[in-house]
Coordinates of C-alpha atoms and ligand atoms in Angstrom, one line a residue:
M1464 CA 0.0 0.0 0.0
N1465 CA 3.0 2.2 0.4
S1466 CA 4.8 2.9 -2.7
P1467 CA 2.3 2.2 -5.4
A1468 CA -0.3 4.2 -3.6
H1469 CA 1.9 7.2 -3.7
H1470 CA 3.1 6.9 -7.3
N1471 CA -0.4 6.5 -8.6
D1472 CA -1.7 9.7 -7.0
K1473 CA -2.6 11.2 -10.4
D1474 CA -3.8 8.2 -12.2
Q1475 CA -7.5 8.4 -11.5
P1476 CA -9.3 11.4 -12.9
L1477 CA -11.6 13.3 -10.6
G1478 CA -14.8 12.1 -12.4
Q1479 CA -13.9 8.5 -12.0
L1480 CA -13.1 9.1 -8.4
L1481 CA -16.4 10.7 -7.7
K1482 CA -18.2 7.9 -9.6
R1483 CA -16.5 5.4 -7.4
L1484 CA -17.2 7.3 -4.2
W1485 CA -20.8 7.2 -5.3
R1486 CA -20.9 3.6 -6.4
D1487 CA -19.0 2.1 -3.5
Y1488 CA -20.3 4.2 -0.6
L1489 CA -22.9 6.9 -1.1
S1490 CA -25.2 4.8 -3.2
H1491 CA -25.6 2.5 -0.2
H1492 CA -27.1 5.4 1.7
K1493 CA -29.2 7.0 -1.0
V1494 CA -32.1 8.1 1.3
A1495 CA -29.8 9.8 3.8
F1496 CA -27.7 11.3 1.0
F1497 CA -30.6 12.9 -0.9
S1498 CA -32.4 13.9 2.3
S1499 CA -29.3 15.8 3.4
I1500 CA -29.0 17.5 0.0
G1501 CA -32.7 18.3 0.2
L1502 CA -32.3 19.8 3.7
A1503 CA -29.3 21.8 2.5
I1504 CA -31.5 23.3 -0.2
C1505 CA -34.2 24.1 2.3
A1506 CA -31.6 25.7 4.6
G1507 CA -30.3 27.8 1.8
A1508 CA -33.8 28.9 0.7
L1509 CA -34.7 29.8 4.3
T1510 CA -31.6 31.8 4.7
A1511 CA -32.3 33.8 1.6
G1512 CA -36.0 34.1 2.6
L1513 CA -35.0 35.4 6.0
L1514 CA -32.9 38.2 4.4
R1515 CA -35.4 38.8 1.7
F1516 CA -38.0 39.4 4.4
L1517 CA -35.9 42.2 5.9
E1518 CA -36.7 44.7 3.2
P1519 CA -40.5 44.7 3.5
A1520 CA -40.3 44.2 7.3
I1521 CA -38.1 47.2 7.9
D1522 CA -40.0 49.4 5.5
L1523 CA -43.3 48.4 7.1
L1524 CA -42.0 49.4 10.5
F1525 CA -40.5 52.7 9.5
Q1526 CA -43.3 53.9 7.3
P1527 CA -46.2 55.7 9.0
H1528 CA -49.5 53.8 8.5
P1529 CA -52.8 55.7 8.6
G1530 CA -54.9 52.4 8.5
P1531 CA -54.7 48.6 8.2
V1532 CA -51.7 47.3 6.2
R1533 CA -51.2 44.4 3.8
F1534 CA -48.7 42.2 5.4
L1535 CA -46.4 40.3 2.9
N1536 CA -49.3 40.4 0.4
V1537 CA -50.9 37.6 2.5
F1538 CA -53.3 39.2 5.0
T1539 CA -54.3 42.6 6.4
V1540 CA -53.4 43.7 9.9
Q1541 CA -53.7 46.7 12.1
P1542 CA -50.5 48.8 12.2
Q1543 CA -50.0 48.3 15.9
W1544 CA -49.6 44.5 15.4
L1545 CA -46.6 45.0 13.1
I1546 CA -44.3 45.6 16.0
A1547 CA -45.0 42.0 17.2
L1548 CA -45.6 40.4 13.8
V1549 CA -42.3 41.4 12.2
P1550 CA -40.1 40.0 14.9
G1551 CA -42.4 37.0 15.2
V1552 CA -41.9 36.1 11.5
I1553 CA -38.1 36.6 11.9
I1554 CA -38.0 34.3 14.9
A1555 CA -40.2 31.7 13.1
L1556 CA -38.1 31.7 10.0
S1557 CA -34.9 31.5 11.9
I1558 CA -36.1 28.6 14.0
A1559 CA -37.2 26.7 10.9
R1560 CA -33.8 27.5 9.3
S1561 CA -31.8 26.3 12.4
L1562 CA -33.9 23.1 12.6
T1563 CA -33.2 22.3 9.0
M1564 CA -29.5 23.0 9.4
A1565 CA -29.3 20.9 12.5
G1566 CA -31.1 18.1 10.9
Q1567 CA -28.9 18.3 7.9
A1568 CA -25.8 18.3 10.0
A1569 CA -26.9 15.3 12.0
L1570 CA -27.6 13.4 8.8
V1571 CA -24.3 14.3 7.2
N1572 CA -22.4 13.4 10.3
R1573 CA -23.9 9.9 10.4
L1574 CA -23.4 9.5 6.7
G1575 CA -19.9 10.8 6.7
H1576 CA -18.7 8.8 9.7
G1577 CA -20.5 5.8 8.4
I1578 CA -18.4 6.0 5.3
V1579 CA -15.2 6.4 7.3
G1580 CA -16.1 3.3 9.1
D1581 CA -16.8 1.4 5.9
I1582 CA -13.5 2.5 4.4
Q1583 CA -11.5 1.6 7.6
K1584 CA -13.0 -1.8 7.7
Q1585 CA -12.2 -2.4 4.0
L1586 CA -8.7 -1.2 4.5
F1587 CA -8.2 -3.5 7.4
S1588 CA -9.6 -6.4 5.5
R1589 CA -7.1 -5.7 2.6
M1590 CA -4.3 -5.5 5.1
I1591 CA -5.1 -8.8 6.8
N1592 CA -5.5 -10.5 3.5
A1593 CA -2.4 -8.9 1.9
D1594 CA 0.7 -10.9 0.8
L1595 CA 3.4 -11.2 3.5
S1596 CA 5.8 -9.7 1.0
R1597 CA 3.7 -6.6 0.7
L1598 CA 3.3 -6.1 4.4
R1599 CA 7.0 -6.6 4.9
N1600 CA 7.9 -4.0 2.3
Q1601 CA 5.7 -1.3 3.9
H1602 CA 6.2 0.6 7.1
S1603 CA 3.3 -0.2 9.5
G1604 CA 3.1 3.5 10.3
T1605 CA 2.1 4.3 6.7
F1606 CA -0.8 1.9 7.1
V1607 CA -1.9 3.2 10.5
S1608 CA -1.9 6.8 9.3
S1609 CA -3.8 5.8 6.2
V1610 CA -6.5 4.1 8.2
L1611 CA -6.7 6.9 10.8
F1612 CA -6.4 10.0 8.6
D1613 CA -7.1 9.3 4.9
A1614 CA -10.5 8.0 5.5
N1615 CA -11.4 11.1 7.5
L1616 CA -10.1 13.4 4.8
V1617 CA -12.4 11.7 2.4
R1618 CA -15.3 12.2 4.8
E1619 CA -14.5 15.9 5.1
A1620 CA -14.4 16.2 1.3
F1621 CA -17.8 14.5 1.2
T1622 CA -19.5 16.5 4.1
N1623 CA -18.0 19.9 3.3
G1624 CA -17.7 19.2 -0.4
V1625 CA -20.7 17.5 -1.7
V1626 CA -23.3 18.8 0.8
N1627 CA -22.1 22.3 1.9
Y1628 CA -21.1 22.9 -1.7
T1629 CA -24.7 22.5 -2.8
Q1630 CA -25.9 24.7 0.1
N1631 CA -23.4 27.5 -0.5
V1632 CA -23.8 27.6 -4.2
L1633 CA -27.6 27.9 -3.7
I1634 CA -27.1 30.7 -1.2
V1635 CA -24.9 32.7 -3.4
V1636 CA -27.2 32.3 -6.4
G1637 CA -30.3 32.9 -4.4
V1638 CA -28.8 36.0 -2.7
M1639 CA -27.6 37.4 -6.0
V1640 CA -31.1 37.0 -7.5
A1641 CA -32.7 38.6 -4.4
M1642 CA -30.2 41.4 -4.6
G1643 CA -31.0 41.9 -8.2
F1644 CA -34.6 42.5 -7.3
I1645 CA -33.7 45.1 -4.8
D1646 CA -31.3 47.1 -7.0
L1647 CA -29.8 45.7 -10.2
P1648 CA -27.0 48.3 -10.8
L1649 CA -25.8 47.8 -7.2
T1650 CA -25.8 44.0 -7.7
L1651 CA -23.6 44.4 -10.8
I1652 CA -21.1 46.5 -8.8
V1653 CA -21.0 43.6 -6.3
L1654 CA -20.4 41.1 -9.1
L1655 CA -17.3 43.1 -10.2
G1656 CA -15.7 42.1 -6.9
V1657 CA -16.2 38.4 -7.3
P1658 CA -13.2 37.7 -9.5
G1659 CA -11.0 39.5 -7.1
V1660 CA -12.1 37.5 -4.1
S1661 CA -11.9 34.2 -6.0
L1662 CA -8.3 35.1 -7.1
V1663 CA -7.2 35.6 -3.6
M1664 CA -9.0 32.4 -2.5
R1665 CA -7.3 30.4 -5.2
K1666 CA -3.9 31.7 -4.2
F1667 CA -4.3 30.7 -0.6
G1668 CA -6.0 27.5 -1.5
K1669 CA -3.0 26.4 -3.5
R1670 CA -0.7 27.1 -0.6
S1671 CA -2.8 25.2 1.9
R1672 CA -3.1 22.2 -0.4
K1673 CA 0.7 22.0 -0.7
A1674 CA 1.0 22.3 3.1
A1675 CA -1.6 19.6 3.6
K1676 CA 0.4 17.2 1.3
G1677 CA 3.6 17.9 3.3
A1678 CA 1.7 17.4 6.6
M1679 CA 0.3 14.1 5.5
A1680 CA 3.8 12.8 4.5
E1681 CA 5.2 13.8 7.9
T1682 CA 2.2 12.2 9.7
E1683 CA 3.2 8.9 8.2
V1684 CA 6.8 9.4 9.3
L1685 CA 5.7 10.3 12.7
S1686 CA 3.5 7.3 13.2
S1687 CA 6.2 5.0 12.0
A1688 CA 8.7 6.7 14.4
L1689 CA 6.3 6.3 17.3
M1690 CA 5.8 2.6 16.6
E1691 CA 9.4 1.9 16.0
N1692 CA 10.4 3.6 19.3
L1693 CA 7.9 1.5 21.2
D1694 CA 9.1 -1.7 19.6
G1695 CA 12.7 -0.9 20.1
V1696 CA 12.5 0.5 23.6
R1697 CA 15.1 -1.9 25.0
V1698 CA 17.7 -1.2 22.4
I1699 CA 17.1 2.5 22.8
K1700 CA 17.6 2.4 26.6
I1701 CA 20.6 0.1 26.6
E1702 CA 22.4 2.2 24.0
N1703 CA 21.4 5.4 25.9
R1704 CA 19.7 6.8 22.8
E1705 CA 16.7 8.4 24.4
Q1706 CA 17.9 11.9 23.8
A1707 CA 18.8 11.1 20.2
E1708 CA 15.4 9.6 19.6
E1709 CA 13.8 12.6 21.3
A1710 CA 15.7 14.8 18.9
N1711 CA 14.7 12.7 15.9
V1712 CA 11.0 12.6 16.8
A1713 CA 11.1 16.3 17.8
A1714 CA 12.5 17.1 14.3
V1715 CA 9.7 15.2 12.7
I1716 CA 7.1 16.9 14.8
D1717 CA 8.6 20.3 14.0
R1718 CA 8.6 19.6 10.3
R1719 CA 5.0 18.4 10.5
Q1720 CA 4.0 21.4 12.6
R1721 CA 5.5 23.8 10.1
H1722 CA 3.4 22.3 7.3
V1723 CA 0.3 22.2 9.5
I1724 CA 0.8 25.9 10.6
K1725 CA 1.4 26.9 7.0
G1726 CA -1.8 25.2 6.0
A1727 CA -3.8 26.7 8.9
D1728 CA -2.3 30.1 8.2
S1729 CA -3.2 30.2 4.6
R1730 CA -6.7 29.0 5.4
A1731 CA -7.0 31.6 8.1
F1732 CA -5.5 34.4 6.1
A1733 CA -7.6 33.8 3.1
G1734 CA -10.7 35.1 5.0
P1735 CA -9.1 38.4 6.2
A1736 CA -7.5 39.0 2.8
S1737 CA -10.7 38.6 0.9
D1738 CA -12.4 40.7 3.6
I1739 CA -10.4 43.6 2.4
I1740 CA -12.0 43.2 -1.0
A1741 CA -15.4 42.5 0.4
Y1742 CA -15.4 45.6 2.6
S1743 CA -14.2 47.7 -0.3
I1744 CA -17.3 46.4 -2.1
V1745 CA -19.5 47.2 1.0
A1746 CA -18.0 50.7 1.1
A1747 CA -18.7 51.2 -2.6
V1748 CA -22.2 49.9 -2.1
I1749 CA -22.8 52.2 0.9
G1750 CA -21.5 55.1 -1.1
Y1751 CA -23.7 54.3 -4.1
A1752 CA -26.7 53.6 -1.9
G1753 CA -26.3 56.9 -0.1
W1754 CA -26.3 58.7 -3.4
S1755 CA -29.3 56.8 -4.7
A1756 CA -31.2 57.2 -1.4
S1757 CA -30.6 61.0 -1.6
K1758 CA -32.4 60.8 -4.9
G1759 CA -35.2 58.8 -3.3
Q1760 CA -34.4 55.6 -5.3
M1761 CA -33.7 53.3 -2.3
S1762 CA -35.6 52.6 0.9
V1763 CA -34.0 52.0 4.3
G1764 CA -35.3 48.4 4.3
G1765 CA -33.9 47.7 0.9
F1766 CA -30.6 49.1 1.9
A1767 CA -30.4 47.1 5.2
A1768 CA -31.5 43.9 3.4
F1769 CA -29.0 44.5 0.6
I1770 CA -26.1 44.9 3.1
G1771 CA -27.3 41.8 5.0
M1772 CA -27.3 39.8 1.7
L1773 CA -24.0 41.1 0.7
M1774 CA -22.5 39.8 4.0
L1775 CA -24.1 36.5 3.6
A1776 CA -23.0 36.1 0.0
G1777 CA -19.4 37.0 1.1
Q1778 CA -19.6 34.3 3.8
S1779 CA -20.8 31.7 1.4
L1780 CA -18.2 32.6 -1.2
R1781 CA -15.5 32.3 1.5
Q1782 CA -16.8 28.8 2.5
L1783 CA -16.9 27.8 -1.2
S1784 CA -13.3 28.6 -1.6
N1785 CA -12.3 26.7 1.5
L1786 CA -14.2 23.8 0.0
T1787 CA -11.9 23.6 -3.0
T1788 CA -9.0 23.0 -0.6
V1789 CA -10.9 20.4 1.5
M1790 CA -12.1 18.7 -1.7
S1791 CA -8.7 18.4 -3.3
E1792 CA -7.2 17.1 0.0
G1793 CA -10.0 14.6 0.2
M1794 CA -9.6 13.5 -3.4
T1795 CA -5.9 13.0 -2.9
A1796 CA -6.6 10.8 0.1
A1797 CA -9.3 9.0 -1.9
R1798 CA -6.9 8.3 -4.7
R1799 CA -4.5 6.8 -2.2
L1800 CA -7.1 4.8 -0.4
F1801 CA -8.6 3.4 -3.6
T1802 CA -5.1 2.4 -4.9
A1803 CA -4.5 0.6 -1.6
L1804 CA -8.0 -1.0 -1.7
D1805 CA -7.4 -2.2 -5.3
I1806 CA -4.2 -4.1 -4.6
Q1807 CA -5.0 -7.8 -5.0
P1808 CA -2.9 -10.3 -3.2
E1809 CA -0.8 -12.3 -5.5
I1810 CA -1.2 -15.4 -3.4
R1811 CA -4.7 -16.4 -4.4
E1812 CA -6.7 -19.5 -4.9
Q1813 CA -7.6 -20.9 -8.3
A1814 CA -11.1 -20.5 -9.4
N1815 CA -11.9 -24.1 -8.4
P1816 CA -9.3 -25.1 -5.9
Q1817 CA -8.9 -28.6 -4.7
S1818 CA -9.2 -29.3 -1.1
L1819 CA -6.5 -31.1 0.8
P1820 CA -8.3 -33.7 2.9
A1821 CA -7.4 -34.2 6.5
G1822 CA -5.1 -37.2 6.8
P1823 CA -1.4 -38.0 6.2
V1824 CA 0.3 -35.6 3.8
E1825 CA 3.5 -36.0 1.8
I1826 CA 5.3 -32.8 1.0
E1827 CA 7.7 -32.5 -1.9
L1828 CA 9.8 -29.6 -3.2
H1829 CA 10.7 -30.0 -6.9
N1830 CA 13.6 -27.8 -8.1
V1831 CA 12.3 -24.9 -6.1
E1832 CA 13.8 -21.4 -6.8
F1833 CA 12.7 -18.5 -4.8
A1834 CA 13.5 -14.7 -4.6
Y1835 CA 12.1 -12.2 -2.1
S1836 CA 10.8 -9.1 -3.8
T1837 CA 11.8 -6.1 -1.8
A1838 CA 11.8 -2.4 -2.4
N1839 CA 15.2 -2.8 -3.8
G1840 CA 14.3 -5.5 -6.2
L1841 CA 14.5 -9.3 -6.2
V1842 CA 16.7 -11.1 -3.7
P1843 CA 17.4 -14.6 -4.9
T1844 CA 17.2 -16.8 -1.9
L1845 CA 16.6 -20.4 -2.9
N1846 CA 18.3 -22.1 -5.8
G1847 CA 17.0 -25.4 -7.0
V1848 CA 16.0 -27.1 -3.7
N1849 CA 14.7 -30.7 -3.9
L1850 CA 13.3 -32.1 -0.7
K1851 CA 10.8 -34.6 0.4
V1852 CA 8.9 -35.3 3.7
S1853 CA 6.7 -38.3 4.0
P1854 CA 4.0 -39.0 6.6
G1855 CA 5.7 -40.2 9.8
E1856 CA 9.0 -38.8 8.7
T1857 CA 11.0 -36.2 10.5
V1858 CA 13.2 -34.1 8.2
A1859 CA 15.7 -31.6 9.6
L1860 CA 17.1 -28.6 8.0
V1861 CA 20.5 -27.3 9.3
G1862 CA 23.1 -25.0 8.0
P1863 CA 24.6 -21.5 8.4
S1864 CA 22.5 -18.5 9.3
G1865 CA 20.9 -16.8 6.3
G1866 CA 21.1 -20.0 4.3
G1867 CA 17.4 -20.1 3.5
K1868 CA 16.0 -22.6 6.0
S1869 CA 13.1 -20.4 7.4
T1870 CA 12.4 -19.4 3.8
I1871 CA 11.8 -23.0 2.8
L1872 CA 9.4 -23.4 5.7
S1873 CA 7.4 -20.3 4.8
L1874 CA 6.8 -21.6 1.3
L1875 CA 4.8 -24.5 2.6
P1876 CA 1.8 -22.6 3.9
R1877 CA 2.2 -20.3 0.9
F1878 CA 3.2 -17.3 2.8
Y1879 CA 5.2 -16.8 -0.4
D1880 CA 4.9 -18.6 -3.8
V1881 CA 7.9 -20.2 -5.4
T1882 CA 9.5 -18.3 -8.2
S1883 CA 10.0 -21.4 -10.3
G1884 CA 9.7 -25.1 -9.7
R1885 CA 6.9 -26.5 -7.6
I1886 CA 5.8 -27.7 -4.2
T1887 CA 3.3 -30.6 -3.9
A1888 CA 1.2 -32.0 -1.2
N1889 CA 0.2 -35.6 -1.9
G1890 CA 1.2 -34.8 -5.5
I1891 CA -1.0 -31.8 -5.9
D1892 CA 0.7 -28.4 -6.6
L1893 CA 0.1 -26.2 -3.6
R1894 CA -1.2 -23.5 -5.9
D1895 CA -4.1 -25.8 -6.9
L1896 CA -5.2 -26.2 -3.3
S1897 CA -7.6 -24.0 -1.4
L1898 CA -5.6 -21.9 1.0
S1899 CA -7.7 -22.7 4.0
S1900 CA -7.5 -26.5 3.5
L1901 CA -3.8 -26.3 3.0
R1902 CA -3.2 -24.1 6.1
D1903 CA -5.6 -26.3 8.1
Q1904 CA -3.2 -29.2 7.7
I1905 CA -0.1 -27.3 8.9
A1906 CA 1.0 -26.4 12.4
L1907 CA 3.8 -23.9 12.6
V1908 CA 6.0 -22.9 15.5
T1909 CA 8.3 -20.0 14.5
Q1910 CA 11.6 -18.6 15.6
E1911 CA 9.8 -15.7 17.4
P1912 CA 6.5 -17.0 18.7
F1913 CA 3.8 -14.4 18.7
L1914 CA 1.2 -14.2 21.4
F1915 CA -2.0 -12.1 21.3
D1916 CA -3.0 -9.7 24.1
D1917 CA -5.4 -12.3 25.5
T1918 CA -5.5 -15.1 28.1
I1919 CA -3.2 -18.0 28.0
A1920 CA -6.1 -20.3 27.2
A1921 CA -7.2 -18.2 24.3
N1922 CA -3.7 -18.1 23.0
I1923 CA -3.4 -21.9 23.0
A1924 CA -6.8 -22.2 21.5
Y1925 CA -6.3 -19.5 18.9
G1926 CA -7.7 -20.9 15.6
R1927 CA -9.4 -23.7 17.6
E1928 CA -12.1 -21.8 19.3
A1929 CA -14.2 -24.9 19.9
A1930 CA -11.5 -26.5 22.0
T1931 CA -12.6 -27.6 25.5
E1932 CA -10.7 -26.7 28.6
E1933 CA -9.5 -30.3 28.9
Q1934 CA -8.1 -30.3 25.4
I1935 CA -6.3 -27.0 26.2
I1936 CA -4.8 -28.4 29.4
E1937 CA -3.8 -31.6 27.6
A1938 CA -2.0 -29.6 24.9
A1939 CA -0.3 -27.5 27.5
R1940 CA 0.8 -30.6 29.4
A1941 CA 2.2 -32.0 26.2
A1942 CA 4.2 -28.8 25.6
A1943 CA 5.5 -28.9 29.2
A1944 CA 3.7 -25.7 29.9
H1945 CA 1.0 -26.8 32.3
E1946 CA 3.2 -26.3 35.4
F1947 CA 4.3 -22.8 34.8
I1948 CA 0.8 -21.8 33.6
L1949 CA -0.6 -23.0 37.0
G1950 CA 2.0 -20.8 38.7
L1951 CA 0.7 -17.7 37.0
P1952 CA -1.7 -15.4 39.0
Q1953 CA -4.9 -16.5 37.2
G1954 CA -3.6 -19.7 35.7
Y1955 CA -5.0 -20.3 32.2
Q1956 CA -7.0 -17.1 32.5
T1957 CA -3.9 -14.9 32.9
R1958 CA -3.7 -12.3 30.2
V1959 CA -0.3 -12.4 28.6
G1960 CA -0.2 -8.6 27.9
E1961 CA 0.6 -6.7 24.8
A1962 CA 2.6 -8.8 22.3
G1963 CA 3.1 -11.4 25.0
A1964 CA 5.6 -9.2 26.9
R1965 CA 4.9 -10.6 30.3
L1966 CA 6.2 -14.1 29.6
S1967 CA 9.8 -15.4 29.1
G1968 CA 11.0 -16.5 25.7
G1969 CA 10.9 -20.1 26.7
Q1970 CA 7.4 -19.8 28.2
R1971 CA 6.2 -18.1 25.0
Q1972 CA 7.7 -20.9 23.0
R1973 CA 5.9 -23.5 25.0
I1974 CA 2.6 -21.8 24.5
A1975 CA 3.2 -21.8 20.8
I1976 CA 4.1 -25.5 20.9
A1977 CA 0.9 -26.1 22.9
R1978 CA -1.0 -24.3 20.1
A1979 CA 0.6 -26.7 17.6
F1980 CA -0.3 -29.7 19.7
L1981 CA -3.9 -28.6 19.9
K1982 CA -4.1 -28.0 16.1
N1983 CA -3.1 -31.6 15.6
A1984 CA -2.3 -31.1 12.0
P1985 CA -0.6 -33.7 9.7
I1986 CA 2.2 -31.3 8.7
L1987 CA 4.4 -29.9 11.4
L1988 CA 6.8 -27.1 10.8
L1989 CA 9.2 -26.3 13.6
D1990 CA 11.6 -23.4 13.2
E1991 CA 13.9 -23.4 16.2
A1992 CA 10.9 -24.4 18.2
T1993 CA 12.9 -25.3 21.3
S1994 CA 15.8 -22.9 21.0
A1995 CA 14.7 -20.7 23.9
L1996 CA 14.3 -23.6 26.3
D1997 CA 16.7 -24.8 28.9
T1998 CA 18.1 -28.2 28.5
E1999 CA 15.7 -29.8 30.9
S2000 CA 12.5 -28.4 29.5
E2001 CA 13.9 -28.9 26.0
A2002 CA 14.3 -32.6 26.8
L2003 CA 10.7 -32.6 28.1
V2004 CA 9.3 -30.8 25.1
Q2005 CA 11.4 -32.9 22.8
Q2006 CA 9.8 -36.0 24.1
A2007 CA 6.4 -34.5 23.7
L2008 CA 7.3 -33.4 20.2
D2009 CA 8.6 -36.9 19.4
R2010 CA 5.1 -38.1 20.3
L2011 CA 3.5 -35.4 18.3
M2012 CA 5.6 -36.2 15.3
E2013 CA 4.4 -39.7 15.1
G2014 CA 2.6 -40.3 11.9
R2015 CA 3.0 -36.7 10.7
A2016 CA 5.3 -35.1 8.2
T2017 CA 7.6 -33.0 10.2
L2018 CA 10.1 -30.4 8.9
M2019 CA 12.2 -29.0 11.6
I2020 CA 15.0 -26.5 11.8
A2021 CA 17.5 -26.6 14.6
H2022 CA 20.8 -25.2 15.3
R2023 CA 21.5 -27.6 18.1
L2024 CA 22.5 -30.7 16.3
S2025 CA 21.6 -32.9 19.3
T2026 CA 18.0 -32.0 18.5
V2027 CA 18.2 -33.3 14.9
R2028 CA 20.4 -36.3 15.2
N2029 CA 17.4 -38.6 15.3
A2030 CA 15.8 -37.2 12.2
D2031 CA 15.1 -39.6 9.4
R2032 CA 16.9 -37.3 7.0
I2033 CA 18.9 -34.2 7.4
Y2034 CA 19.4 -31.6 4.7
V2035 CA 22.2 -29.1 5.0
I2036 CA 21.2 -25.8 3.5
S2037 CA 23.7 -23.2 2.5
A2038 CA 23.3 -20.2 0.2
G2039 CA 19.9 -21.4 -0.9
K2040 CA 21.1 -24.9 -1.9
V2041 CA 20.9 -28.4 -0.4
I2042 CA 24.6 -29.1 -0.1
E2043 CA 24.4 -32.4 1.8
Q2044 CA 21.7 -34.8 2.7
G2045 CA 21.3 -38.1 4.6
T2046 CA 21.1 -39.4 8.2
H2047 CA 23.3 -38.1 11.0
D2048 CA 25.6 -41.1 10.5
D2049 CA 25.8 -40.7 6.8
L2050 CA 26.7 -37.0 7.1
I2051 CA 29.3 -37.6 9.7
A2052 CA 30.8 -40.2 7.5
T2053 CA 31.1 -37.8 4.5
S2054 CA 33.0 -35.3 6.6
G2055 CA 31.5 -32.3 5.0
L2056 CA 30.0 -29.1 6.5
Y2057 CA 27.6 -31.1 8.8
A2058 CA 30.5 -33.2 10.2
R2059 CA 32.4 -30.0 10.8
L2060 CA 29.4 -28.4 12.6
A2061 CA 29.0 -31.5 14.7
R2062 CA 32.6 -31.5 15.7
Q2063 CA 32.4 -27.8 16.7
Q2064 CA 29.2 -28.3 18.7
S2065 CA 30.6 -31.1 20.7
L2066 CA 33.2 -28.4 21.8
D2067 CA 30.2 -26.3 22.7
A2068 CA 31.0 -23.7 20.2
P2069 CA 27.9 -21.6 19.3
M2070 CA 27.0 -22.3 15.7
D2071 CA 26.7 -18.6 14.9
L2072 CA 30.4 -18.2 15.0
L2073 CA 30.8 -20.4 12.0
P2074 CA 31.7 -18.6 8.8
D2075 CA 28.6 -17.6 6.9
E2076 CA 28.8 -19.6 3.6
T2077 CA 26.1 -17.5 1.9
G2078 CA 28.6 -14.7 1.7
A2079 CA 25.7 -12.4 2.9
Ligands
ATP2906 N1 11.3 -10.9 4.0 C1 12.5 -11.0 3.4 N2 12.8 -10.1 2.4 C2 14.0 -10.2 1.8 N3 15.0 -11.0 2.1 C3 14.8 -11.9 3.1 C4 13.5 -11.9 3.8 N4 13.6 -12.9 4.7 C5 14.8 -13.4 4.6 N5 15.5 -12.8 3.6 C6 16.9 -13.2 3.2 O1 16.8 -14.5 2.7 C7 18.0 -15.2 3.2 C8 17.6 -16.5 3.9 O2 16.9 -16.2 5.1 P1 16.3 -17.2 6.0 O3 15.6 -16.5 7.1 O4 15.5 -18.2 5.2 O5 17.6 -17.9 6.6 P2 17.7 -19.0 7.7 O6 18.5 -20.1 7.1 O7 16.4 -19.3 8.3 O8 18.7 -18.3 8.8 P3 18.7 -18.4 10.4 O9 19.3 -19.7 10.7 O10 19.5 -17.3 10.8 O11 17.3 -18.4 10.9 C9 18.8 -14.3 4.0 O12 19.8 -13.8 3.2 C10 17.8 -13.2 4.3 O13 18.5 -12.0 4.4
MG2907 MG1 15.6 -18.9 10.2

């Protein structure tokens, strides 16, 4: 959603954008939408009516009346009633006007925020269904600011734009017509000022648009920086980088602030600047009116109404020009949102996918090549890997760090698709299977197990919501986690805290293993599943895993060779290739890389000190 969204800013023309806004969102709320426009029209008409009433009203009050008077050409009243009637009509009209405006605002708020909600839900759905490679290539802050801010910009464009636009255009037109009735030449003088005002507005509008764009970019940077600092708080503290990070974030905030202030300024200054023109017009009008009143051509009421209308028209014009800014900001945001919403995941199912039935599964990699696609292009990672795991077999992957072991594992649940070659499950290409049936058959324990901010029980049963308490406890026992869970303040109901922060690494790993036990899937993928455990619990968990592996196809990665020596087959992966394969004894006998690793580990040398043969 990051880069393409920004590059395609100009791709969709405005018309298409509006059409889509209508088709995807507004048309679902037709009644509310047209009612709000209808109410806007009423409010505009009532405003113009209120001012139009001023002329006859004031004239009626100021003229001496010898007998009964015609009031508004509707009925005849005694002159003494006028003093109550005129204010009464003004109050009635203004109440009607306020009610319409309030009703319209309430409708528009519901409609606008409803649309924001719709867009946010869709964005989240796109994110959760997006390819891993896309999510990896984009900063999470970009996504967060898009969900939080872009959708709201679109709403503002819609509320201010579509609805207030109608209202203000109507007011301006209505007022001009009403003014024309009072005094045509005067109205023409006023119209002369319009181009001047709109020129000023356009100039300020341009500046505020530019500022808004800058502010939006800095908002993304800011939210990324905030998240990164929270994630990396330990590194920041141990390296004493608090002040440096403060300075970094302060710089981002300052930059953002400068844009925001510039935008707010140009919006705020646009009013006063055009007021100068507006008041010059008012002055000209007063001068002309005084001259024409002295010749008896204009009444006091007409004059008062005219000035009132002039003010109102000025206000509406000012709002209209603000609208162009809001609209263009909103449309930029809409373009970005739509581009993000349109990205289809590349990892998809066929039209009629086969389903992988529950039961033993044999996995085979045929000549698999794979390259990560990153912002900097393709990174070739696997290079012709052939590998087979049959039901009941345990196959181990070992080799230097960065060799491609975790990558192989992530191809099996189709987190990524192979670049060439193929992977089959029971002879069926993974790409022909339905994603859910494939992933249902796989249990995965990763290098960095992730826990949700929920209870221990919920974390073990994640994905198996129907699991009973007994099943959860059984899985925890099998993962050697039951004891420590009982020791927690609320046992299985203890919340593990945000990102599982309140548990040790080994405890988290055992929860993840319990999750795998509960899933009871025929394919088991273990990526350093026991690396964070002490020797004793590793032995315990290993026994449990050995039981779990029975009858399943297990692919495990381990750095500690003691963990893999009993595997049916060991593949040594280096630089994206299988360089050796066989049983522990076979590989020791060939005295290759594996034999060297084994020798070094019996000296207790940590494997990471080995030269990295990938050259990375
Ligand atoms: N998401 C990614 N995008 C780009 N390159 C990646 C990505 N993940 C891994 N790589 C690269 O692919 C190569 C293989 O990584 P992989 O994680 O598969 O190694 P590994 O054998 O599991 O290493 P380790 O033993 O340290 O876990 C590395 O060079 C790594 O930099
Ligand atoms: Mg790895």
